[in-house]
Tab-separated table of C-alpha atoms in Angstrom:
chain	number	residue	atom	x	y	z
A	1277	MET	CA	-6.253	27.032	-0.763
A	1278	LYS	CA	-5.233	26.152	-4.306
A	1279	LYS	CA	-7.881	25.480	-6.922
A	1280	ARG	CA	-8.183	21.860	-8.057
A	1281	LYS	CA	-8.680	20.673	-11.619
A	1282	GLY	CA	-11.932	18.981	-12.611
A	1283	PHE	CA	-12.626	15.315	-12.937
A	1284	TYR	CA	-13.154	15.364	-16.703
A	1285	SER	CA	-9.560	16.434	-17.328
A	1286	TRP	CA	-8.464	13.953	-14.663
A	1287	VAL	CA	-9.996	10.962	-16.406
A	1288	THR	CA	-8.515	12.034	-19.741
A	1289	ALA	CA	-5.093	12.072	-18.109
A	1290	LEU	CA	-5.628	8.760	-16.340
A	1291	LEU	CA	-6.407	6.967	-19.590
A	1292	LEU	CA	-2.821	7.708	-20.638
A	1293	ILE	CA	-1.330	6.226	-17.495
A	1294	SER	CA	-0.989	2.506	-16.798
A	1295	ILE	CA	-1.671	1.200	-13.341
A	1296	ILE	CA	1.591	1.290	-11.366
A	1297	VAL	CA	0.576	-0.347	-8.147
A	1298	SER	CA	1.600	-4.040	-7.652
A	1299	GLY	CA	0.097	-5.825	-5.035
A	1300	CYS	CA	-1.782	-5.534	-4.581
A	1301	GLY	CA	-4.271	6.290	-1.518
A	1302	ASN	CA	-6.298	18.176	1.538
A	1303	ALA	CA	-7.929	20.158	0.277
A	1304	GLY	CA	-11.131	19.842	-1.697
A	1305	ASP	CA	-12.356	21.883	-4.642
A	1306	GLY	CA	-14.575	24.025	-2.495
A	1307	GLN	CA	-17.516	21.582	-2.622
A	1308	SER	CA	-16.347	19.068	-0.040
A	1309	GLY	CA	-18.060	19.736	3.272
A	1310	THR	CA	-17.544	17.976	6.558
A	1311	ALA	CA	-19.790	14.963	7.102
A	1312	SER	CA	-22.934	15.734	9.034
A	1313	SER	CA	-23.505	14.459	12.535
A	1314	GLY	CA	-26.409	12.190	11.614
A	1315	THR	CA	-26.255	8.398	11.489
A	1316	GLY	CA	-27.717	5.853	9.126
A	1317	GLY	CA	-30.063	4.407	11.731
A	1318	GLY	CA	-31.858	7.628	12.607
A	1319	GLU	CA	-35.197	6.581	11.099
A	1320	GLU	CA	-35.493	2.817	11.313
A	1321	ASP	CA	-38.609	2.729	9.098
A	1322	LYS	CA	-37.081	4.739	6.261
A	1323	LYS	CA	-35.644	2.515	3.558
A	1324	VAL	CA	-32.447	3.469	1.772
A	1325	GLU	CA	-30.461	1.693	-0.918
A	1326	ILE	CA	-26.728	2.224	-1.375
A	1327	LEU	CA	-24.252	1.079	-4.000
A	1328	LEU	CA	-21.045	-0.409	-2.593
A	1329	GLY	CA	-18.024	-0.837	-4.861
A	1330	TYR	CA	-14.935	-2.958	-4.313
A	1331	TYR	CA	-12.198	-4.738	-6.244
A	1332	SER	CA	-12.328	-8.458	-5.787
A	1333	SER	CA	-10.986	-11.951	-6.286
A	1334	ASP	CA	-12.945	-15.207	-6.106
A	1335	SER	CA	-12.289	-15.825	-2.409
A	1336	SER	CA	-12.717	-12.237	-1.233
A	1337	ASP	CA	-15.859	-11.707	-3.317
A	1338	ALA	CA	-17.653	-14.603	-1.639
A	1339	LYS	CA	-16.736	-13.420	1.850
A	1340	MET	CA	-17.690	-9.818	1.064
A	1341	LYS	CA	-21.147	-10.944	-0.021
A	1342	GLU	CA	-21.551	-12.908	3.210
A	1343	LEU	CA	-20.642	-9.857	5.281
A	1344	ILE	CA	-23.027	-7.664	3.314
A	1345	GLU	CA	-25.868	-10.116	3.987
A	1346	GLN	CA	-25.026	-10.049	7.690
A	1347	PHE	CA	-24.993	-6.254	7.614
A	1348	GLU	CA	-28.427	-6.107	5.988
A	1349	GLU	CA	-29.818	-8.420	8.653
A	1350	LYS	CA	-28.632	-5.975	11.330
A	1351	HIS	CA	-29.785	-2.955	9.313
A	1352	PRO	CA	-33.115	-3.963	7.736
A	1353	ASN	CA	-33.719	-0.417	6.518
A	1354	ILE	CA	-30.567	-0.465	4.357
A	1355	THR	CA	-30.289	-2.394	1.100
A	1356	VAL	CA	-26.785	-2.827	-0.328
A	1357	LYS	CA	-26.238	-3.261	-4.047
A	1358	THR	CA	-22.694	-4.134	-5.114
A	1359	GLN	CA	-20.331	-3.353	-7.946
A	1360	SER	CA	-17.133	-5.373	-8.122
A	1361	ALA	CA	-14.461	-6.306	-10.625
A	1362	PRO	CA	-10.798	-7.304	-10.685
A	1363	TYR	CA	-8.448	-4.579	-9.483
A	1364	GLY	CA	-7.550	-2.796	-12.747
A	1365	GLN	CA	-11.033	-2.964	-14.243
A	1366	PHE	CA	-12.623	-1.720	-11.049
A	1367	TYR	CA	-10.568	1.463	-10.868
A	1368	GLN	CA	-10.817	2.222	-14.565
A	1369	LYS	CA	-14.607	2.080	-14.340
A	1370	LEU	CA	-14.657	3.995	-11.049
A	1371	ASP	CA	-12.712	6.924	-12.501
A	1372	THR	CA	-15.218	7.184	-15.342
A	1373	GLN	CA	-18.149	6.968	-12.933
A	1374	ILE	CA	-16.718	9.690	-10.725
A	1375	ALA	CA	-16.366	12.014	-13.711
A	1376	ALA	CA	-19.970	11.318	-14.673
A	1377	GLY	CA	-21.296	11.764	-11.130
A	1378	GLN	CA	-22.359	8.107	-10.956
A	1379	ALA	CA	-19.857	6.568	-8.534
A	1380	PRO	CA	-20.878	4.161	-5.760
A	1381	ASP	CA	-21.985	5.670	-2.463
A	1382	VAL	CA	-19.112	3.905	-0.715
A	1383	TRP	CA	-16.155	2.140	-2.267
A	1384	LEU	CA	-12.990	0.329	-1.312
A	1385	SER	CA	-10.025	2.474	-2.247
A	1386	ASP	CA	-6.482	1.269	-2.628
A	1387	GLY	CA	-4.692	3.196	0.080
A	1388	VAL	CA	-2.546	5.076	-2.422
A	1389	TYR	CA	-5.670	6.561	-4.050
A	1390	VAL	CA	-7.501	7.945	-1.011
A	1391	MET	CA	-5.837	11.355	-1.274
A	1392	LYS	CA	-6.480	11.428	-5.010
A	1393	TYR	CA	-10.212	11.180	-4.338
A	1394	ALA	CA	-9.977	13.631	-1.447
A	1395	GLN	CA	-8.020	16.297	-3.301
A	1396	ARG	CA	-10.209	16.061	-6.380
A	1397	GLY	CA	-13.444	16.498	-4.442
A	1398	ALA	CA	-14.754	12.946	-4.870
A	1399	ALA	CA	-14.458	11.737	-1.258
A	1400	LYS	CA	-16.424	12.983	1.725
A	1401	ASP	CA	-14.633	14.412	4.746
A	1402	LEU	CA	-15.184	11.836	7.519
A	1403	THR	CA	-13.410	13.694	10.314
A	1404	ASP	CA	-16.484	14.405	12.470
A	1405	TRP	CA	-17.976	10.943	12.082
A	1406	ILE	CA	-14.681	9.252	12.970
A	1407	ALA	CA	-14.254	11.456	16.037
A	1408	ARG	CA	-17.792	10.671	17.181
A	1409	ASP	CA	-18.096	6.954	16.445
A	1410	LEU	CA	-14.599	5.430	16.487
A	1411	LYS	CA	-12.117	5.296	19.343
A	1412	ALA	CA	-8.790	6.040	17.688
A	1413	ASP	CA	-6.698	4.017	20.133
A	1414	GLU	CA	-8.631	0.848	19.204
A	1415	TYR	CA	-7.428	0.884	15.601
A	1416	TYR	CA	-4.363	0.600	13.448
A	1417	GLY	CA	-4.007	2.946	10.525
A	1418	LEU	CA	-6.618	5.671	10.994
A	1419	ASP	CA	-3.962	8.369	10.584
A	1420	PHE	CA	-2.825	6.922	7.267
A	1421	ASN	CA	-5.853	8.669	5.715
A	1422	LYS	CA	-5.243	12.006	7.427
A	1423	ASP	CA	-4.174	14.969	5.299
A	1424	ALA	CA	-1.746	17.764	6.168
A	1425	ASP	CA	-4.637	19.795	7.634
A	1426	GLY	CA	-5.679	16.992	9.999
A	1427	ARG	CA	-8.788	15.873	8.117
A	1428	TYR	CA	-9.699	12.220	7.599
A	1429	TRP	CA	-10.883	10.896	4.237
A	1430	GLY	CA	-11.283	7.165	4.778
A	1431	VAL	CA	-11.373	4.313	7.286
A	1432	PRO	CA	-8.968	1.397	6.763
A	1433	GLN	CA	-10.468	-1.858	5.533
A	1434	GLY	CA	-7.191	-3.753	5.897
A	1435	ILE	CA	-3.513	-2.842	6.159
A	1436	GLN	CA	-0.521	-3.829	4.060
A	1437	VAL	CA	2.794	-3.095	5.754
A	1438	GLY	CA	6.260	-4.042	4.564
A	1439	VAL	CA	8.623	-6.466	6.313
A	1440	LEU	CA	11.618	-8.562	5.282
A	1441	PHE	CA	10.687	-12.057	4.056
A	1442	TYR	CA	13.496	-14.616	4.156
A	1443	ASN	CA	13.807	-18.211	2.944
A	1444	LYS	CA	15.051	-20.226	5.923
A	1445	GLU	CA	16.027	-23.192	3.772
A	1446	LEU	CA	18.362	-21.075	1.633
A	1447	PHE	CA	19.871	-19.435	4.716
A	1448	ASP	CA	20.454	-22.807	6.339
A	1449	LYS	CA	22.022	-24.236	3.188
A	1450	ALA	CA	24.462	-21.318	2.989
A	1451	GLY	CA	25.169	-21.336	6.719
A	1452	VAL	CA	24.043	-17.725	7.066
A	1453	ALA	CA	22.408	-16.456	10.254
A	1454	TYR	CA	18.777	-15.366	9.951
A	1455	PRO	CA	18.025	-11.610	9.832
A	1456	SER	CA	17.953	-9.841	13.175
A	1457	ASP	CA	16.194	-6.685	14.316
A	1458	GLU	CA	19.597	-5.023	14.538
A	1459	TRP	CA	20.387	-5.411	10.846
A	1460	THR	CA	21.292	-2.347	8.796
A	1461	TRP	CA	20.979	-2.288	5.017
A	1462	GLU	CA	24.718	-2.961	4.841
A	1463	ASP	CA	24.243	-6.037	7.020
A	1464	LEU	CA	21.538	-7.208	4.643
A	1465	LYS	CA	23.788	-6.742	1.610
A	1466	SER	CA	26.661	-8.576	3.291
A	1467	SER	CA	24.436	-11.587	4.002
A	1468	ALA	CA	22.761	-11.323	0.593
A	1469	ALA	CA	26.176	-11.657	-1.095
A	1470	LYS	CA	26.653	-15.033	0.597
A	1471	LEU	CA	23.184	-16.069	-0.603
A	1472	THR	CA	23.649	-14.996	-4.233
A	1473	VAL	CA	24.652	-17.924	-6.437
A	1474	ASP	CA	25.577	-17.933	-10.136
A	1475	ALA	CA	25.079	-20.711	-12.692
A	1476	GLY	CA	28.453	-22.200	-11.752
A	1477	GLY	CA	27.603	-22.436	-8.065
A	1478	LYS	CA	29.800	-19.520	-6.986
A	1479	THR	CA	28.522	-16.898	-4.545
A	1480	ALA	CA	28.901	-13.158	-4.971
A	1481	GLU	CA	31.807	-13.332	-2.505
A	1482	ASP	CA	33.746	-15.906	-4.558
A	1483	SER	CA	36.437	-15.189	-7.095
A	1484	GLY	CA	35.114	-15.692	-10.616
A	1485	PHE	CA	31.482	-15.064	-9.675
A	1486	ASP	CA	29.432	-14.180	-12.785
A	1487	ALA	CA	26.927	-11.401	-12.036
A	1488	ALA	CA	25.416	-11.885	-15.506
A	1489	SER	CA	24.251	-15.455	-14.825
A	1490	VAL	CA	22.696	-15.454	-11.368
A	1491	ASN	CA	20.468	-18.394	-10.479
A	1492	GLN	CA	19.700	-17.316	-6.918
A	1493	PHE	CA	19.544	-13.674	-5.817
A	1494	GLY	CA	20.201	-12.453	-2.316
A	1495	LEU	CA	17.347	-9.940	-2.478
A	1496	THR	CA	14.508	-9.390	-4.916
A	1497	PHE	CA	13.627	-5.768	-5.199
A	1498	PHE	CA	11.149	-3.780	-7.294
A	1499	SER	CA	8.589	-0.957	-7.240
A	1500	ILE	CA	8.013	1.857	-4.780
A	1501	THR	CA	6.300	-0.327	-2.172
A	1502	GLU	CA	8.576	-3.330	-2.186
A	1503	GLY	CA	11.787	-1.683	-3.290
A	1504	TRP	CA	13.265	1.765	-3.189
A	1505	PHE	CA	10.883	3.644	-0.837
A	1506	SER	CA	12.063	2.033	2.410
A	1507	VAL	CA	15.727	2.330	1.493
A	1508	MET	CA	15.509	6.016	0.609
A	1509	LYS	CA	13.430	6.883	3.664
A	1510	SER	CA	15.648	4.997	6.117
A	1511	TYR	CA	18.694	6.751	4.690
A	1512	GLY	CA	17.010	10.052	5.578
A	1513	GLY	CA	15.818	10.834	2.067
A	1514	GLY	CA	12.460	10.588	0.346
A	1515	THR	CA	10.492	11.804	-2.630
A	1516	LEU	CA	7.980	14.493	-1.611
A	1517	ASP	CA	7.699	17.064	1.176
A	1518	GLU	CA	5.200	16.853	4.050
A	1519	LYS	CA	2.358	18.296	1.974
A	1520	ALA	CA	3.243	16.007	-0.956
A	1521	GLU	CA	3.313	19.015	-3.281
A	1522	ASN	CA	7.050	19.442	-3.840
A	1523	SER	CA	9.848	17.068	-4.829
A	1524	ILE	CA	12.790	16.489	-2.490
A	1525	ILE	CA	14.366	13.805	-4.650
A	1526	ASN	CA	17.698	15.424	-5.471
A	1527	SER	CA	19.345	15.130	-2.060
A	1528	PRO	CA	22.608	13.742	-0.604
A	1529	GLU	CA	20.623	11.214	1.449
A	1530	ASN	CA	18.899	9.840	-1.640
A	1531	LYS	CA	22.227	9.657	-3.442
A	1532	GLN	CA	23.599	7.510	-0.618
A	1533	ALA	CA	20.547	5.235	-0.789
A	1534	PHE	CA	20.910	4.913	-4.559
A	1535	GLU	CA	24.569	4.062	-4.221
A	1536	TRP	CA	23.549	1.166	-1.972
A	1537	MET	CA	20.900	-0.030	-4.442
A	1538	VAL	CA	22.933	0.383	-7.635
A	1539	ASP	CA	25.958	-1.346	-6.124
A	1540	GLY	CA	23.811	-4.340	-5.150
A	1541	MET	CA	22.335	-4.592	-8.638
A	1542	GLN	CA	25.666	-4.234	-10.431
A	1543	ARG	CA	27.118	-7.010	-8.273
A	1544	GLY	CA	24.161	-9.293	-9.067
A	1545	ILE	CA	23.052	-9.445	-5.438
A	1546	ILE	CA	19.777	-7.567	-5.997
A	1547	THR	CA	17.416	-8.137	-8.923
A	1548	ASP	CA	17.500	-5.293	-11.451
A	1549	PRO	CA	14.736	-4.485	-13.984
A	1550	VAL	CA	16.259	-6.785	-16.617
A	1551	ASP	CA	16.513	-9.713	-14.181
A	1552	LEU	CA	12.828	-9.377	-13.353
A	1553	LYS	CA	11.795	-9.828	-16.983
A	1554	SER	CA	12.862	-13.482	-16.872
A	1555	PHE	CA	10.125	-14.232	-14.338
A	1556	GLN	CA	6.389	-14.581	-14.869
A	1557	SER	CA	5.855	-11.501	-12.692
A	1558	ASN	CA	7.878	-9.256	-10.418
A	1559	THR	CA	6.279	-10.899	-7.410
A	1560	ALA	CA	7.196	-14.451	-8.475
A	1561	VAL	CA	10.908	-14.339	-7.666
A	1562	PHE	CA	10.693	-15.116	-3.951
A	1563	PRO	CA	7.915	-17.745	-4.044
A	1564	SER	CA	9.806	-19.577	-6.809
A	1565	GLY	CA	12.820	-19.962	-4.499
A	1566	SER	CA	14.974	-17.774	-6.759
A	1567	ALA	CA	15.691	-15.191	-4.059
A	1568	ALA	CA	16.679	-15.596	-0.430
A	1569	MET	CA	14.971	-12.380	0.698
A	1570	ARG	CA	12.403	-9.861	-0.389
A	1571	ILE	CA	10.767	-6.694	0.887
A	1572	GLY	CA	7.118	-7.699	1.042
A	1573	ILE	CA	3.713	-6.545	2.241
A	1574	TYR	CA	1.397	-8.848	4.190
A	1575	ALA	CA	-0.466	-9.980	1.062
A	1576	ARG	CA	2.718	-11.811	-0.044
A	1577	VAL	CA	2.167	-14.351	2.734
A	1578	GLN	CA	-0.425	-16.118	0.593
A	1579	ALA	CA	1.935	-16.819	-2.316
A	1580	ALA	CA	4.773	-17.915	-0.025
A	1581	ASN	CA	2.477	-20.350	1.772
A	1582	GLU	CA	1.006	-21.678	-1.452
A	1583	ALA	CA	4.558	-22.311	-2.727
A	1584	GLY	CA	5.322	-24.340	0.394
A	1585	LEU	CA	8.368	-22.277	1.311
A	1586	ASN	CA	10.101	-22.682	4.651
A	1587	TYR	CA	10.275	-18.992	5.504
A	1588	ASP	CA	9.699	-16.315	8.103
A	1589	VAL	CA	9.638	-12.521	8.327
A	1590	ALA	CA	11.623	-9.875	10.218
A	1591	LEU	CA	11.676	-6.111	10.573
A	1592	LEU	CA	13.158	-4.195	7.661
A	1593	PRO	CA	16.767	-3.054	8.231
A	1594	LYS	CA	17.808	0.281	9.680
A	1595	GLY	CA	19.528	3.091	7.808
A	1596	PRO	CA	23.019	4.366	8.662
A	1597	ASP	CA	21.675	6.638	11.410
A	1598	GLY	CA	19.446	3.971	12.947
A	1599	LYS	CA	16.250	5.090	11.202
A	1600	ARG	CA	13.842	2.341	10.165
A	1601	VAL	CA	10.910	2.862	7.777
A	1602	SER	CA	8.328	0.399	6.498
A	1603	PRO	CA	6.033	1.168	3.566
A	1604	VAL	CA	2.340	0.987	4.409
A	1605	ILE	CA	-0.847	0.953	2.367
A	1606	ALA	CA	-4.141	1.254	4.227
A	1607	ASN	CA	-6.776	0.080	1.774
A	1608	SER	CA	-9.795	2.041	2.923
A	1609	TRP	CA	-13.496	2.701	2.689
A	1610	VAL	CA	-14.390	6.142	1.365
A	1611	VAL	CA	-17.801	7.800	1.004
A	1612	ASN	CA	-18.912	9.546	-2.170
A	1613	GLN	CA	-19.018	13.305	-1.683
A	1614	LYS	CA	-21.944	13.575	-4.119
A	1615	SER	CA	-24.176	11.005	-2.424
A	1616	SER	CA	-27.302	12.292	-0.723
A	1617	ASP	CA	-27.190	12.751	3.046
A	1618	GLU	CA	-29.277	9.633	3.694
A	1619	LYS	CA	-27.134	7.487	1.396
A	1620	ALA	CA	-23.918	8.873	2.894
A	1621	GLU	CA	-25.175	8.141	6.387
A	1622	ALA	CA	-26.129	4.599	5.386
A	1623	ALA	CA	-22.681	4.182	3.820
A	1624	TRP	CA	-21.157	5.288	7.114
A	1625	GLU	CA	-23.178	2.614	8.895
A	1626	TRP	CA	-21.482	0.037	6.646
A	1627	ILE	CA	-18.031	1.445	7.434
A	1628	LYS	CA	-18.798	1.553	11.134
A	1629	TYR	CA	-20.050	-2.046	10.999
A	1630	TRP	CA	-16.800	-3.144	9.302
A	1631	ALA	CA	-14.545	-1.295	11.727
A	1632	THR	CA	-16.260	-1.863	15.061
A	1633	GLU	CA	-17.539	-5.450	14.865
A	1634	ASP	CA	-14.902	-7.927	16.030
A	1635	ASP	CA	-16.687	-10.775	14.282
A	1636	VAL	CA	-16.510	-8.979	10.933
A	1637	GLN	CA	-12.819	-8.323	11.415
A	1638	LYS	CA	-12.223	-11.960	12.379
A	1639	GLN	CA	-14.054	-13.297	9.350
A	1640	TRP	CA	-12.043	-11.095	7.006
A	1641	THR	CA	-8.783	-11.938	8.759
A	1642	GLU	CA	-9.352	-15.628	8.086
A	1643	LEU	CA	-8.941	-14.925	4.364
A	1644	GLY	CA	-5.322	-13.951	5.028
A	1645	GLU	CA	-5.742	-10.859	2.862
A	1646	ALA	CA	-4.536	-8.092	5.186
A	1647	VAL	CA	-3.490	-7.097	8.689
A	1648	PRO	CA	-6.707	-6.447	10.657
A	1649	VAL	CA	-7.600	-2.852	11.423
A	1650	LYS	CA	-9.000	-3.411	14.902
A	1651	LYS	CA	-6.289	-3.971	17.479
A	1652	SER	CA	-8.375	-6.422	19.520
A	1653	VAL	CA	-8.350	-8.777	16.526
A	1654	ALA	CA	-4.859	-8.009	15.191
A	1655	GLU	CA	-3.304	-8.661	18.588
A	1656	SER	CA	-5.195	-11.913	19.120
A	1657	GLU	CA	-4.468	-15.443	17.990
A	1658	VAL	CA	-6.949	-14.962	15.147
A	1659	PHE	CA	-4.194	-13.056	13.380
A	1660	LEU	CA	-0.962	-13.899	15.200
A	1661	LYS	CA	-1.602	-17.662	15.032
A	1662	ALA	CA	-3.456	-17.704	11.716
A	1663	GLY	CA	-1.070	-20.316	10.315
A	1664	GLU	CA	2.239	-22.001	10.914
A	1665	GLN	CA	3.990	-19.564	8.609
A	1666	PRO	CA	5.177	-16.982	9.025
A	1667	ALA	CA	5.790	-17.623	12.700
A	1668	ASN	CA	6.740	-14.019	13.413
A	1669	ARG	CA	3.495	-12.293	12.437
A	1670	GLN	CA	4.167	-9.875	15.264
A	1671	ALA	CA	6.703	-8.246	12.932
A	1672	PHE	CA	3.830	-6.811	10.864
A	1673	LEU	CA	2.307	-5.149	13.923
A	1674	ASP	CA	5.674	-3.912	15.212
A	1675	SER	CA	6.405	-2.413	11.786
A	1676	LEU	CA	3.341	-0.172	12.041
A	1677	GLU	CA	5.212	1.828	14.677
A	1678	PHE	CA	7.611	3.187	12.026
A	1679	ALA	CA	5.443	2.805	8.916
A	1680	GLN	CA	4.981	5.631	6.435
A	1681	THR	CA	2.542	6.010	3.570
A	1682	LEU	CA	3.936	6.287	0.051
A	1683	ASP	CA	3.736	10.087	-0.325
A	1684	ASN	CA	0.192	9.675	-1.605
A	1685	ASN	CA	-1.446	12.601	-3.367
A	1686	ALA	CA	-3.781	13.491	-6.236
A	1687	VAL	CA	-1.182	12.633	-8.884
A	1688	TRP	CA	0.464	9.656	-7.212
A	1689	GLU	CA	0.450	7.396	-10.262
A	1690	GLU	CA	1.866	10.107	-12.492
A	1691	TRP	CA	4.791	11.128	-10.317
A	1692	VAL	CA	5.693	7.551	-9.370
A	1693	GLY	CA	5.788	6.698	-13.069
A	1694	LYS	CA	8.187	9.551	-13.766
A	1695	PHE	CA	10.396	8.624	-10.829
A	1696	ASN	CA	10.554	4.986	-11.902
A	1697	GLU	CA	11.656	5.935	-15.417
A	1698	HIS	CA	14.714	7.768	-14.121
A	1699	ALA	CA	15.494	5.362	-11.282
A	1700	GLU	CA	15.564	2.496	-13.770
A	1701	ARG	CA	18.183	4.308	-15.849
A	1702	ALA	CA	20.429	4.449	-12.795
A	1703	PHE	CA	19.701	0.827	-11.890
A	1704	LEU	CA	20.708	-0.294	-15.397
A	1705	GLY	CA	23.751	1.978	-15.649
A	1706	ASP	CA	22.233	4.090	-18.425
A	1707	ALA	CA	22.655	7.231	-16.313
A	1708	THR	CA	24.756	8.250	-13.360
A	1709	ILE	CA	23.039	8.472	-9.986
A	1710	ASP	CA	23.452	12.245	-10.015
A	1711	GLN	CA	21.830	12.488	-13.444
A	1712	ALA	CA	18.982	10.178	-12.521
A	1713	LEU	CA	18.142	12.025	-9.317
A	1714	SER	CA	18.383	15.455	-10.910
A	1715	GLU	CA	16.196	14.511	-13.858
A	1716	ALA	CA	13.719	12.624	-11.666
A	1717	ASP	CA	13.438	15.662	-9.417
A	1718	ALA	CA	12.586	17.923	-12.355
A	1719	ALA	CA	10.155	15.469	-13.924
A	1720	VAL	CA	8.296	14.808	-10.684
A	1721	GLN	CA	8.095	18.510	-9.852
A	1722	ALA	CA	6.595	19.209	-13.270
A	1723	VAL	CA	3.834	16.676	-12.562
A	1724	LEU	CA	3.164	18.228	-9.150
A	1725	ASP	CA	3.122	21.774	-10.499
A	1726	ASP	CA	0.725	20.813	-13.269
A	1727	PHE	CA	-1.865	19.911	-10.652
A	1728	TYR	CA	-1.158	21.987	-7.571
A	1729	LYS	CA	-0.197	25.292	-9.189
A	1730	LYS	CA	-3.077	25.520	-11.636
């Protein structure tokens, strides 16, 4: 097993890296043991206090506090103190706390960070506890926190999985048929061309269409999660190998995927990085009605509903060989490896409460924040009939059958940043696709080697 670098050097490096994730996680360092077989309720009279950390918004913060109060009523021997902050602030503080040995006993990890905490020795191995207390077939997403050696490092709190959002009003106006489950990426582009409209009212299929003055895009596209990941994967390509320690970027399959993406951007059908700068945020294009389609995770339902769009969702298209891949992020509870046994066991009681109690899952589902983890809730009307739109919420559950995590590892932010730099050059025509892939491959591998081979 390769030696891991310490947390002090990690935090120094992280301060130089901006948060990449929009939206909104192996081996240890030799100190990470498997969780013990005890439970938090072993001695009912023994009091224990734990610190629970989570990123929050106004609506989620209020509900989280309600659930914590309910938990304490059921577990009178456990007192829960909380630490919360908006997304970016929360993780910046958490990284510093981990380095200082003062992190919460249990915290809510963005799914792309779980392996970072696991591989750097900050998260506790939960494999034995999960095997003992959770029935795997009752849940979605448990395996999304499993490493290459079969160990589990977190339990999903809620799931974000990608689907294709489409504006029914814009489709109807253009006389274009709604997306079907048989669509390929080429089918999507063909329809997107009919739905792309310039300032003069011409579509991307019309003579004289001006790709430099698009008012309505066929597809809005950005980032790893809601952009290039699904295309590359469904074309048979990808970024990292199965252990997420080596780059596989410079491949014929990725070149084919990039040809599809670059062609769409050059023709004005797909938003490129320059187009996105004219909007308040990358995520605002679809809710504003400026794009007919988008790749989107479940959290994007809220903005679409708030905007009053007439829309629905469908499965993401298939690649040329029939392969379909959806991006997935399982935001998850992790336990601090450095917490005492009694605090860790009490933290596990909180996780178990969250995962096993249908009522807890139902209350959280009502916020509309994520796909529920427990199948009994996700497959019920509590989720599937949570609102009039989108009507096809089943698409989120169906997409979990071919969902893949985002090649998460200890240096996820760093390598994604390097990849994006080179991909953007290809998207903007500042480099050929061959150059971009070759240089991205080298840059990403350097990041991986800096961690895994030292």
